[in-house]
PDB file of C-alpha atoms in Angstrom:
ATOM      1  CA  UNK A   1     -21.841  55.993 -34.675  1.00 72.00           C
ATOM      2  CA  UNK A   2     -20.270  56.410 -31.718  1.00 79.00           C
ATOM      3  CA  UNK A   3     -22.935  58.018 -29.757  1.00 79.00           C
ATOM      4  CA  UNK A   4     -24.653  54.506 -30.489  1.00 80.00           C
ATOM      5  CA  UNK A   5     -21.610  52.504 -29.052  1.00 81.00           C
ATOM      6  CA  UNK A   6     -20.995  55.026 -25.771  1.00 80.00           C
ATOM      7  CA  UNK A   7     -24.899  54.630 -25.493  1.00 82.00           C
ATOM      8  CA  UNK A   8     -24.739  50.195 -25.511  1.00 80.00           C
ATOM      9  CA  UNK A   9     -21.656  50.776 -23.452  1.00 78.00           C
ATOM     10  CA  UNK A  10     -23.502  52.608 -21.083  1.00 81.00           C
ATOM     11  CA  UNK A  11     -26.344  50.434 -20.603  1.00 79.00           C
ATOM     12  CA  UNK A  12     -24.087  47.435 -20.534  1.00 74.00           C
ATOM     13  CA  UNK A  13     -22.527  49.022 -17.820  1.00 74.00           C
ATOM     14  CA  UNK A  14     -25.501  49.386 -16.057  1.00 76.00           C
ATOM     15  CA  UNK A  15     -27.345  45.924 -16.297  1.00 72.00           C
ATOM     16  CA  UNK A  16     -27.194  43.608 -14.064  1.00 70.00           C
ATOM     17  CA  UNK A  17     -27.622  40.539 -16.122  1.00 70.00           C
ATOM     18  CA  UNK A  18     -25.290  37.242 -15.721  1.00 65.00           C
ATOM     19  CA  UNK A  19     -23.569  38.679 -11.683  1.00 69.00           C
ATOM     20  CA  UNK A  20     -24.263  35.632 -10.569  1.00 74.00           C
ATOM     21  CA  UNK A  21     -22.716  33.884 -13.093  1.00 79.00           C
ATOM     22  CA  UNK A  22     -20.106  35.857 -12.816  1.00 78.00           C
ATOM     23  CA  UNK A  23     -19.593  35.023  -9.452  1.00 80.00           C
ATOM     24  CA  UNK A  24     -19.912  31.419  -9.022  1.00 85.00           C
ATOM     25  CA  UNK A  25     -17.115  30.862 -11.982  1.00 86.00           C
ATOM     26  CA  UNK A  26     -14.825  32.866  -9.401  1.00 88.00           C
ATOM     27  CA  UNK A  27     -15.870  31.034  -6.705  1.00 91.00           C
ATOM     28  CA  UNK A  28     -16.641  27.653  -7.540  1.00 92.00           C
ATOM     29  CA  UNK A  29     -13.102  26.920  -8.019  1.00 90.00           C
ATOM     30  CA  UNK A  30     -12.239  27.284  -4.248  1.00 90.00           C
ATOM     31  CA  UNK A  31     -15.080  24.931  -3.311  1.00 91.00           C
ATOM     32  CA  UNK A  32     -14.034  22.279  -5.782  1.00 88.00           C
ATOM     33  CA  UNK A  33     -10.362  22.717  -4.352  1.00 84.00           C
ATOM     34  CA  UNK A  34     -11.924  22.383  -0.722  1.00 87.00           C
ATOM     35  CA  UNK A  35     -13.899  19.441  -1.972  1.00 89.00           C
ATOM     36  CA  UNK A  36     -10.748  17.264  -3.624  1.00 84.00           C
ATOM     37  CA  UNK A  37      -8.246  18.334  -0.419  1.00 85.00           C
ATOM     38  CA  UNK A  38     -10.878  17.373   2.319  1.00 88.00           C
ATOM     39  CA  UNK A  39     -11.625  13.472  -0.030  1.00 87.00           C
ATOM     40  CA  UNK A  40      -7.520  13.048  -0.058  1.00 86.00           C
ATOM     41  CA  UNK A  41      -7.337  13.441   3.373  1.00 88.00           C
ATOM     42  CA  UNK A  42     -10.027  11.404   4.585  1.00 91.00           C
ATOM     43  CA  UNK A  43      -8.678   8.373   2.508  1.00 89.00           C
ATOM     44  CA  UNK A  44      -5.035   9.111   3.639  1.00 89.00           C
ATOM     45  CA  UNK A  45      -6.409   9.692   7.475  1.00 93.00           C
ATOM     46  CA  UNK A  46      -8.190   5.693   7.046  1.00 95.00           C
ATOM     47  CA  UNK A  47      -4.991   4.172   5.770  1.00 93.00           C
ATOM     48  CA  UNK A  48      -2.832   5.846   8.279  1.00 94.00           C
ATOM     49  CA  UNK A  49      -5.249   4.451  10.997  1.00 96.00           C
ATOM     50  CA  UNK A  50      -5.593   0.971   9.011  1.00 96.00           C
ATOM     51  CA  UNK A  51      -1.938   0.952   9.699  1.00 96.00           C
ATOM     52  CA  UNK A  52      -2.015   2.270  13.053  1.00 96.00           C
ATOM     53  CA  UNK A  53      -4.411  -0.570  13.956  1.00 96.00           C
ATOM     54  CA  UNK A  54      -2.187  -3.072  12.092  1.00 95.00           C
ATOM     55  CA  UNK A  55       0.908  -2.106  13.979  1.00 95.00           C
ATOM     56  CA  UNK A  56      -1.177  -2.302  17.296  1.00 95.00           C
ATOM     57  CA  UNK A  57      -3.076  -5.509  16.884  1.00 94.00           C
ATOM     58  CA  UNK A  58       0.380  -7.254  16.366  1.00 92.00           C
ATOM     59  CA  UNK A  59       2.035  -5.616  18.766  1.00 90.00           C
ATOM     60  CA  UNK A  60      -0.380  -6.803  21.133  1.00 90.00           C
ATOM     61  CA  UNK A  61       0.081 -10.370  20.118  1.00 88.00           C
ATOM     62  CA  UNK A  62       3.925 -10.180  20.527  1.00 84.00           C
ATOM     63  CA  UNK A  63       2.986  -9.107  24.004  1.00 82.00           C
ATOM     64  CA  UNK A  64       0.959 -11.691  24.926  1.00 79.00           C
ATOM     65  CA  UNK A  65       3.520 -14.139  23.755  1.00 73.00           C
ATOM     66  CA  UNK A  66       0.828 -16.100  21.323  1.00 68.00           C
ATOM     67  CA  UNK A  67       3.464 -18.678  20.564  1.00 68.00           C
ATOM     68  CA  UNK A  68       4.301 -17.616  17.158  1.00 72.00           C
ATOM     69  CA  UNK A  69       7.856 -17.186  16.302  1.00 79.00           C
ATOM     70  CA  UNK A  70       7.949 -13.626  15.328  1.00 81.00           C
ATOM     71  CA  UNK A  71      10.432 -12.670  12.478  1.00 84.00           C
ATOM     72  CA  UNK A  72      10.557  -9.371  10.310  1.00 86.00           C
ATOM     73  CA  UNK A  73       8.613 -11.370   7.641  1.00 88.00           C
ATOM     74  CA  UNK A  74       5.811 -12.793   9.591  1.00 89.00           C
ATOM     75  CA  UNK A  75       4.842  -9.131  11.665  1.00 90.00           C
ATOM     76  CA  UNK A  76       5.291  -7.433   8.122  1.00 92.00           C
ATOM     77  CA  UNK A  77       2.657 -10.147   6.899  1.00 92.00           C
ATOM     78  CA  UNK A  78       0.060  -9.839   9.579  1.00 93.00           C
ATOM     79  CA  UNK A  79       0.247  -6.079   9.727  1.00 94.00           C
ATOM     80  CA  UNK A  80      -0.529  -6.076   6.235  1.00 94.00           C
ATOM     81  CA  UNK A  81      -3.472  -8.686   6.303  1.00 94.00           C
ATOM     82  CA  UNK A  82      -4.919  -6.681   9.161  1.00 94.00           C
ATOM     83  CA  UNK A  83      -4.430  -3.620   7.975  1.00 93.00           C
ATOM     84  CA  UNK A  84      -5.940  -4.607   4.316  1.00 92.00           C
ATOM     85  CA  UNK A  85      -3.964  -1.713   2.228  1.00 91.00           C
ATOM     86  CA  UNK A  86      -3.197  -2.234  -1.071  1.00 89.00           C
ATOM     87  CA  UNK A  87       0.539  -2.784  -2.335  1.00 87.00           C
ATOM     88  CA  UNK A  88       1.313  -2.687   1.568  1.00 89.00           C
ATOM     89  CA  UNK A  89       3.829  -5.816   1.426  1.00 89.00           C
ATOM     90  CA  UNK A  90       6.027  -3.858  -1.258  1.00 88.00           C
ATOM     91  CA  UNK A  91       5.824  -0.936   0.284  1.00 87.00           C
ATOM     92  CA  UNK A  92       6.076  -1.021   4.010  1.00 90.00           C
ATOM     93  CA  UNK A  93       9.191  -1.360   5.715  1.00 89.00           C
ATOM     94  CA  UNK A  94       9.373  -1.974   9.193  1.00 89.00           C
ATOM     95  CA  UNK A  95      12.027  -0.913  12.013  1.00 85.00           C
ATOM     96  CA  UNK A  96      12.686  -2.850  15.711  1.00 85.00           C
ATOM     97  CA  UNK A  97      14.860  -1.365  17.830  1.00 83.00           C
ATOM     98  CA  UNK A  98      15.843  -2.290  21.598  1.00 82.00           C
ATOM     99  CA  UNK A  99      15.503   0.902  23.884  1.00 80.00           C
ATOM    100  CA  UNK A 100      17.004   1.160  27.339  1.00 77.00           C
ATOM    101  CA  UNK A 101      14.381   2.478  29.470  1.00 73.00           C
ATOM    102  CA  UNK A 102      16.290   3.933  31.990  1.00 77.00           C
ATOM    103  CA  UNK A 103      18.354   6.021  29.441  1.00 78.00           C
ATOM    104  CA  UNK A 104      15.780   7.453  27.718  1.00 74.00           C
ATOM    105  CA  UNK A 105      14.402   6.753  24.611  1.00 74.00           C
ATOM    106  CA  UNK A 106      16.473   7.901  21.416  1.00 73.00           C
ATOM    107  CA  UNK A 107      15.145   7.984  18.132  1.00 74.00           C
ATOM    108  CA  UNK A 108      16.508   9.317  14.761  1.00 74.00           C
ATOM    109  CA  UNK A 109      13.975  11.451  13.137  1.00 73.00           C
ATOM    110  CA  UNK A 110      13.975   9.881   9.816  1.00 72.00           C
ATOM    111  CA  UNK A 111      11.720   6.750  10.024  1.00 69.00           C
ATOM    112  CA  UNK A 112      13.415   4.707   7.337  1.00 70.00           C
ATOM    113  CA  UNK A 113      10.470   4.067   4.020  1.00 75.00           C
ATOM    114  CA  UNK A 114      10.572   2.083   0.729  1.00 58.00           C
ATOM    115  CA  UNK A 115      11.628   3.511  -2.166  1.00 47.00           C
ATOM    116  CA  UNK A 116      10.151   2.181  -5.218  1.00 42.00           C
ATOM    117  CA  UNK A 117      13.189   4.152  -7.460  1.00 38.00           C
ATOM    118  CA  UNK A 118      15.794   1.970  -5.141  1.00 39.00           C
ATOM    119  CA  UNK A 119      16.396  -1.694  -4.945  1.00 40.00           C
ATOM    120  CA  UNK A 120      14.701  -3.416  -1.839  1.00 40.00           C
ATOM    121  CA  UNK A 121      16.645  -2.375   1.008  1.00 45.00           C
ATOM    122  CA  UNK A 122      17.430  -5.224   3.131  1.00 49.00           C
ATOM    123  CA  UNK A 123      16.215  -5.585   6.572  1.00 53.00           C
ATOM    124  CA  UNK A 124      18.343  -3.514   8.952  1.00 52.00           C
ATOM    125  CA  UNK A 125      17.961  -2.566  12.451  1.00 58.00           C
ATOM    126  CA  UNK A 126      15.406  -5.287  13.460  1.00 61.00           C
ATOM    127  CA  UNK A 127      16.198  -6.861  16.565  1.00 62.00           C
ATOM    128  CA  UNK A 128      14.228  -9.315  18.952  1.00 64.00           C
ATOM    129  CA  UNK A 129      14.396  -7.992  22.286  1.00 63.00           C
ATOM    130  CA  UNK A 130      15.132 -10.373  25.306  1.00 63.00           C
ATOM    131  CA  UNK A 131      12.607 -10.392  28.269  1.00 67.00           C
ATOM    132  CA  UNK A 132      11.915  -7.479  30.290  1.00 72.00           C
ATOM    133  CA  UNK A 133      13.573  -5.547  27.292  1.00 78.00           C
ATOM    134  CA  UNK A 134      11.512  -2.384  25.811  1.00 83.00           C
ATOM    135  CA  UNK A 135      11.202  -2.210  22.323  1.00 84.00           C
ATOM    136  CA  UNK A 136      10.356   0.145  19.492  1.00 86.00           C
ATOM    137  CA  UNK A 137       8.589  -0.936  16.362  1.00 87.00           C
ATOM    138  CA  UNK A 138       7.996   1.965  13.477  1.00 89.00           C
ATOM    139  CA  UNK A 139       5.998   1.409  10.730  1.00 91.00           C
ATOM    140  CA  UNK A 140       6.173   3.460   7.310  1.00 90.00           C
ATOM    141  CA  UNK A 141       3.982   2.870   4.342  1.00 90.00           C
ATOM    142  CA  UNK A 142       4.007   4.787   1.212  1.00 88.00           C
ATOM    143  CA  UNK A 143       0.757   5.068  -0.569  1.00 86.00           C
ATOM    144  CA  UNK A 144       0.045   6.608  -3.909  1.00 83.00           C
ATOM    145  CA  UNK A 145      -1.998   9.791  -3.801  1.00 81.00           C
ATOM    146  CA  UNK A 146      -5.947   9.322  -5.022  1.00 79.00           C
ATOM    147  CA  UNK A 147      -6.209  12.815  -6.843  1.00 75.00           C
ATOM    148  CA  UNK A 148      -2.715  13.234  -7.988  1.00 72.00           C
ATOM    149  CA  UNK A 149      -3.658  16.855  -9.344  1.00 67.00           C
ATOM    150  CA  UNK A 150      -4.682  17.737  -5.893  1.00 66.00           C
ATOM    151  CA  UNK A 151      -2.454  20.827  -3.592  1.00 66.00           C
ATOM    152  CA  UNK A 152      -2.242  18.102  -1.104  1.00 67.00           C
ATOM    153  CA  UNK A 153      -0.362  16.046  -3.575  1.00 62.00           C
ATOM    154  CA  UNK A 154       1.854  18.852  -4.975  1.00 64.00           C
ATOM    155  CA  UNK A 155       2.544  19.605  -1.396  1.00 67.00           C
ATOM    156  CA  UNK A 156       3.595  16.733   0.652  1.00 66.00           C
ATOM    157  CA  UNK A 157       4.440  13.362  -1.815  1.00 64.00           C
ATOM    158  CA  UNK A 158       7.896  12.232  -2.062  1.00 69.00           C
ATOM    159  CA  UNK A 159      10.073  12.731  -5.542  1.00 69.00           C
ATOM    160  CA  UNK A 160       8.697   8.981  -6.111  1.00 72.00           C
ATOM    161  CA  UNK A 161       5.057  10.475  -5.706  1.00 73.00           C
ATOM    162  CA  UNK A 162       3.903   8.891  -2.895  1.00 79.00           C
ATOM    163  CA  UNK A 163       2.777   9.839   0.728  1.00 83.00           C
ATOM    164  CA  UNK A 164       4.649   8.617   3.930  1.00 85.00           C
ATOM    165  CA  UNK A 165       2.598   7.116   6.576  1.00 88.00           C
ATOM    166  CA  UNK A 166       3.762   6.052   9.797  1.00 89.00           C
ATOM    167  CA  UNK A 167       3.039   4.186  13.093  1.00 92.00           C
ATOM    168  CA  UNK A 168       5.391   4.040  15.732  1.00 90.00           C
ATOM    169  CA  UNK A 169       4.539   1.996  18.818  1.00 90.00           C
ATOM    170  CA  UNK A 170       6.715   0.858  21.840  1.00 89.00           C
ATOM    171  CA  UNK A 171       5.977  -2.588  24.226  1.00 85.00           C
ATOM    172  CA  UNK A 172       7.766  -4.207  26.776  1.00 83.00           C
ATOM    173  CA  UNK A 173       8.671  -8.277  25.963  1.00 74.00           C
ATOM    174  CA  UNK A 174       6.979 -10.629  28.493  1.00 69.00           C
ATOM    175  CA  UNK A 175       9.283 -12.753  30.877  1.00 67.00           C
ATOM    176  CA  UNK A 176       9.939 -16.227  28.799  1.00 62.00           C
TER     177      UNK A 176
END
């Protein structure tokens, strides 16, 4: 009896049967892994540069002085038409400051974002600059994540879940 099990031990040691099976279930996890992180990125790489555009498109009609009376509402609105993100009018929040130019430019690091567990902040540190006057717009947008099982996802979202993307852009307003 047990020379008969040492003896199908034996030969089950030696075959060679079901390796590759063996290794593909080890490895096919990594690829899969590779697979969702490298999709999550490329969607969160074309909104960032949906908003990027956004941000840049009206920037360059505030520049060219189009005529239109430019309040916090009305950039937030055409950034998000332009831009074509979903939820983007809830959740991006837009900053204006006036920068001396001669002084250097100073900057907090914290680019102020929605938070859907808050209240609406209300609209803070958005100021029209005066001609000649250089001025600093930043952007942020928080977007859900597409795979929210993904390491990307575990990694970088907020404690509401959601990524942080930002543009930050500075122009100098035309003589009136």
């Amino acid at each position: 009896m047990i020379r008969k099990s040492l003896s199908k031990l034996r030969t089950f040691k030696r075959s060679e049967s079901g390796n590759a099976t063996i290794e593909f279930v080890m490895i096919i996890p990594f690829f899969l892994a590779f697979i969702g992180i490298g999709g999550e990125m490329s969607i969160i790489t074309t909104k960032h540069a949906a908003l990027e555009r956004g941000v840049d498109l009206v920037v360059r009609d505030i520049r060219l002085g189009t005529g239109t009376n430019w309040s916090h509402d009305v950039i937030k609105d055409r950034i998000c038409d332009i831009s074509g993100i979903k939820n983007c009018k809830t959740n991006l929040r837009l900053q204006m400051l006036r920068q001396n130019a001669f002084n250097g430019i100073v900057l907090s690091d914290e680019i102020p974002c929605t938070d859907s567990s808050e209240d609406p902040k209300p609209v803070l540190d958005f100021k029209s600059g005066a001609s000649n006057e250089l001025m600093i717009l930043r952007a942020c947008l928080r977007i859900d994540p597409v795979l929210e099982s993904s390491i990307i996802a575990n990694t970088v979202v907020d404690e509401s879940g959601h990524y942080a993307v930002t543009a930050t852009t500075a122009f100098v307003q035309e003589p009136r």
